[in-house]
Structure formats: structure tokens, C-alpha cells
CSV table of C-alpha atoms in Angstrom, one decimal:
chain,number,residue,atom,x,y,z
A,1,UNK,CA,8.8,4.6,-9.6
A,2,UNK,CA,8.7,6.1,-5.7
A,3,UNK,CA,8.5,2.7,-5.1
A,4,UNK,CA,12.2,2.1,-5.4
A,5,UNK,CA,13.2,5.8,-4.9
A,6,UNK,CA,13.4,4.8,-1.2
A,7,UNK,CA,16.7,3.2,0.8
A,8,UNK,CA,13.3,2.6,3.7
A,9,UNK,CA,11.9,-0.5,2.8
A,10,UNK,CA,9.0,0.2,4.7
A,11,UNK,CA,8.1,3.0,2.9
A,12,UNK,CA,8.8,1.0,-0.2
A,13,UNK,CA,6.5,-1.7,0.2
A,14,UNK,CA,4.2,0.6,1.2
A,15,UNK,CA,4.3,3.0,-1.5
A,16,UNK,CA,4.0,-0.7,-3.3
A,17,UNK,CA,1.2,-1.3,-1.9
A,18,UNK,CA,-0.4,2.1,-2.6
A,19,UNK,CA,0.4,1.6,-6.5
A,20,UNK,CA,-1.2,-2.1,-6.7
A,21,UNK,CA,-4.4,-1.0,-5.0
A,22,UNK,CA,-4.3,2.5,-6.9
A,23,UNK,CA,-3.0,0.6,-10.2
A,24,UNK,CA,-5.6,-2.1,-10.2
A,25,UNK,CA,-8.9,-0.2,-8.5
A,26,UNK,CA,-8.8,-2.6,-5.2
A,27,UNK,CA,-10.7,-1.6,-2.2
A,28,UNK,CA,-7.5,-3.2,-0.2
A,29,UNK,CA,-3.4,-3.9,-1.2
A,30,UNK,CA,-1.9,-5.7,1.8
A,31,UNK,CA,1.0,-7.6,3.3
A,32,UNK,CA,0.4,-11.0,5.6
A,33,UNK,CA,3.3,-12.4,7.1
A,34,UNK,CA,3.4,-16.4,8.1
A,35,UNK,CA,5.4,-16.6,11.5
A,36,UNK,CA,7.6,-20.0,13.2
A,37,UNK,CA,4.0,-20.5,14.5
A,38,UNK,CA,1.3,-21.1,12.0
A,39,UNK,CA,0.0,-17.7,12.5
A,40,UNK,CA,-0.2,-15.0,10.1
A,41,UNK,CA,-0.1,-11.7,10.5
A,42,UNK,CA,-1.4,-8.3,8.7
A,43,UNK,CA,2.0,-6.1,8.5
A,44,UNK,CA,1.2,-3.7,5.6
A,45,UNK,CA,-2.4,-2.5,3.7
A,46,UNK,CA,-3.5,0.3,1.6
A,47,UNK,CA,-6.9,0.9,1.7
A,48,UNK,CA,-8.8,2.9,-0.5
A,49,UNK,CA,-11.1,5.9,-0.3
A,50,UNK,CA,-13.5,5.1,2.4
A,51,UNK,CA,-12.5,1.6,2.9
A,52,UNK,CA,-12.3,0.9,6.2
A,53,UNK,CA,-8.7,-0.8,7.9
A,54,UNK,CA,-9.2,-3.9,9.0
A,55,UNK,CA,-5.6,-4.5,9.5
A,56,UNK,CA,-5.7,-4.9,13.5
A,57,UNK,CA,-8.1,-6.6,13.6
A,58,UNK,CA,-5.7,-9.8,11.4
A,59,UNK,CA,-3.3,-9.8,13.6
A,60,UNK,CA,-1.9,-13.5,15.0
A,61,UNK,CA,-4.5,-15.0,13.5
A,62,UNK,CA,-4.0,-19.4,12.4
A,63,UNK,CA,-3.4,-20.4,9.0
A,64,UNK,CA,-6.0,-22.9,9.4
A,65,UNK,CA,-8.4,-21.2,7.3
A,66,UNK,CA,-6.0,-20.9,4.6
A,67,UNK,CA,-5.0,-24.3,4.6
A,68,UNK,CA,-5.9,-24.6,0.7
A,69,UNK,CA,-4.3,-21.1,-0.6
A,70,UNK,CA,-0.7,-22.2,1.5
A,71,UNK,CA,-0.8,-25.2,-0.9
A,72,UNK,CA,-0.8,-23.1,-3.7
A,73,UNK,CA,2.0,-20.6,-2.3
A,74,UNK,CA,3.9,-23.5,-2.4
A,75,UNK,CA,4.2,-24.3,-5.6
A,76,UNK,CA,4.5,-20.4,-6.8
A,77,UNK,CA,0.6,-19.7,-7.1
A,78,UNK,CA,-1.6,-17.1,-7.3
A,79,UNK,CA,-5.0,-17.7,-5.7
A,80,UNK,CA,-8.3,-15.8,-7.7
A,81,UNK,CA,-10.7,-16.2,-5.8
A,82,UNK,CA,-13.5,-13.8,-8.2
A,83,UNK,CA,-17.1,-14.5,-5.9
A,84,UNK,CA,-16.5,-15.9,-2.8
A,85,UNK,CA,-19.9,-18.2,-2.8
A,86,UNK,CA,-18.1,-20.1,-5.6
A,87,UNK,CA,-15.7,-21.7,-3.2
A,88,UNK,CA,-17.8,-21.9,-0.3
A,89,UNK,CA,-18.2,-26.0,-1.0
A,90,UNK,CA,-14.8,-26.6,-1.9
A,91,UNK,CA,-13.2,-24.6,0.8
A,92,UNK,CA,-15.6,-23.6,4.0
A,93,UNK,CA,-12.3,-22.7,6.3
A,94,UNK,CA,-11.6,-20.0,3.6
A,95,UNK,CA,-15.0,-19.3,2.5
A,96,UNK,CA,-15.9,-18.3,6.1
A,97,UNK,CA,-12.6,-15.6,6.9
A,98,UNK,CA,-13.2,-14.4,3.7
A,99,UNK,CA,-16.9,-14.5,4.7
A,100,UNK,CA,-16.2,-12.8,8.4
A,101,UNK,CA,-14.1,-9.7,6.5
A,102,UNK,CA,-17.1,-8.7,4.1
A,103,UNK,CA,-14.6,-9.4,1.1
A,104,UNK,CA,-16.5,-10.8,-2.1
A,105,UNK,CA,-13.4,-11.5,-4.7
A,106,UNK,CA,-9.8,-11.9,-4.0
A,107,UNK,CA,-6.6,-12.2,-4.9
A,108,UNK,CA,-3.1,-13.7,-3.4
A,109,UNK,CA,-0.1,-14.3,-5.0
A,110,UNK,CA,2.7,-15.6,-2.5
A,111,UNK,CA,5.8,-14.2,-0.4
A,112,UNK,CA,8.9,-16.5,-0.8
A,113,UNK,CA,11.8,-17.1,0.8
A,114,UNK,CA,14.1,-19.8,-1.0
A,115,UNK,CA,11.0,-22.6,-1.5
A,116,UNK,CA,9.7,-21.1,2.2
A,117,UNK,CA,6.6,-19.5,2.2
A,118,UNK,CA,6.9,-16.9,4.2
A,119,UNK,CA,3.4,-15.0,4.0
A,120,UNK,CA,1.4,-12.8,0.4
A,121,UNK,CA,0.3,-10.4,-1.4
A,122,UNK,CA,-3.0,-9.4,-1.2
A,123,UNK,CA,-5.8,-7.0,-3.0
A,124,UNK,CA,-9.9,-7.2,-1.7
A,125,UNK,CA,-12.1,-6.4,-4.5
A,126,UNK,CA,-9.9,-5.8,-7.3
A,127,UNK,CA,-11.5,-4.4,-10.7
A,128,UNK,CA,-12.7,-7.5,-12.7
A,129,UNK,CA,-11.2,-6.1,-15.5
A,130,UNK,CA,-7.9,-5.5,-13.1
A,131,UNK,CA,-8.6,-9.0,-12.3
A,132,UNK,CA,-6.4,-10.5,-15.3
A,133,UNK,CA,-3.7,-7.8,-15.5
A,134,UNK,CA,-3.3,-8.7,-11.5
A,135,UNK,CA,-2.1,-11.7,-11.8
A,136,UNK,CA,0.9,-11.7,-13.3
A,137,UNK,CA,2.3,-9.5,-11.3
A,138,UNK,CA,1.2,-10.9,-8.2
A,139,UNK,CA,3.0,-13.8,-9.2
A,140,UNK,CA,6.8,-12.4,-9.9
A,141,UNK,CA,6.0,-9.1,-7.0
A,142,UNK,CA,6.5,-11.8,-3.8
A,143,UNK,CA,10.5,-12.1,-4.6
A,144,UNK,CA,10.7,-8.0,-4.2
A,145,UNK,CA,8.1,-8.1,-1.3
A,146,UNK,CA,11.0,-10.9,0.5
A,147,UNK,CA,14.1,-9.0,-0.8
A,148,UNK,CA,12.2,-5.7,1.0
A,149,UNK,CA,11.2,-8.1,3.9
A,150,UNK,CA,14.7,-9.1,5.1
A,151,UNK,CA,16.2,-5.7,4.5
A,152,UNK,CA,13.7,-4.6,6.5
A,153,UNK,CA,14.4,-7.1,9.5
A,154,UNK,CA,18.1,-6.4,8.7
A,155,UNK,CA,17.9,-2.7,10.1
A,156,UNK,CA,15.6,-3.0,12.7
A,157,UNK,CA,18.2,-6.5,14.6
A,158,UNK,CA,21.1,-3.7,13.3
A,159,UNK,CA,19.4,-0.7,15.3
A,160,UNK,CA,18.3,-3.0,18.4
A,161,UNK,CA,22.6,-4.2,18.3
A,162,UNK,CA,23.6,-0.4,17.8
A,163,UNK,CA,21.0,0.1,21.4
A,164,UNK,CA,21.4,-2.5,23.5
A,165,UNK,CA,23.9,-4.4,25.4
A,166,UNK,CA,24.0,-8.3,23.8
A,167,UNK,CA,24.7,-9.4,27.0
A,168,UNK,CA,21.9,-8.2,29.2
A,169,UNK,CA,19.9,-6.3,26.5
A,170,UNK,CA,20.4,-3.4,29.0
A,171,UNK,CA,19.7,-0.5,27.2
A,172,UNK,CA,23.7,0.9,26.0
A,173,UNK,CA,25.4,4.4,25.8
A,174,UNK,CA,24.2,5.2,22.6
A,175,UNK,CA,21.0,5.1,23.4
A,176,UNK,CA,21.7,7.3,26.1
A,177,UNK,CA,22.8,10.4,23.8
């Protein structure tokens, strides 16, 4: 499949999200990365035709609203919400978060680096019949996503090293060529 036919990890991530979104009949498929300051950023997103992107709205959001999901992710569990209204009382902050984004059904699996949760892969509004099929996929695909993210970060770091002076951070002669 074209997810694995590219050497560019960013293209592989985009291809993977497109495959998941179209195969499981979702409105959106996306990746959130969690930084050291406990904030999450929507770094990759695929949207079905006619669905408005929310990627730009979801940058540097606090993880506080999804703390219940993070506990499940730490246990390598998938979060499945078939109907947002069902979680209103038990998980009010997650309910408000989903409601603000007009998300009524949702599934997410952890992206782990070792035992540390570094993000999650999620889908919005998956086809109800497909929800049972996507759950096992989300429980295992996070390891592949983590590998692609590490490879992306390494490529970015190597790019910086090849074009910037390490002492001054100024552009070096390679950048000027």
C-alpha cells in the first residue's frame, strides 16, 4: 500500500490517515502530538470531502480536557465514544471538548514511545458498523505512527545540522549554496 511506498515519513502519515479515513468511512482522521508541557497539537489531518478542517483550531491545547483518555492511553487502550451525550456526566471536560468541535462519535488509540504517551491517532464520526473494525487497528497502529514520527524528527534534525552552524545557529555555507 502507498503508506509504505514512500520514504518521506510525512507523506506516509498523510497516506495512512487518508487510508483510515476512507476505509472506515470517517469524517476526519488525525494525529495529535503531546509535548513536554502537556499540551497537544493536531499535527496531521485528513478530512472527507465537504468536511471542514479543524487542524488550525487545535494547536497547543491543554491536555486537561482529555485526562481520562490519557489514563486509558497509558494502559494502551483505545477510547471509543459512540455517542458524545453518553459521557456528559462521567467525563464533563471531554464532553465539552468534543461538543465544542461538533464531534458526536469518536475513536482514538495511543501513540506510545516505549511506555510514554506521545500522542494519539483518532477518527471522528466513523461509520457505526466500521467502529468495531477500527478499534483493533487503533490499538496497534500507534507503534508504526511513533516510528514515523521519530523518523520525521530525525530527518528534521539532520536537515538543521546540515544547514546551520551548531555554535551560532546561523546559516552555514551549505544553506547559501
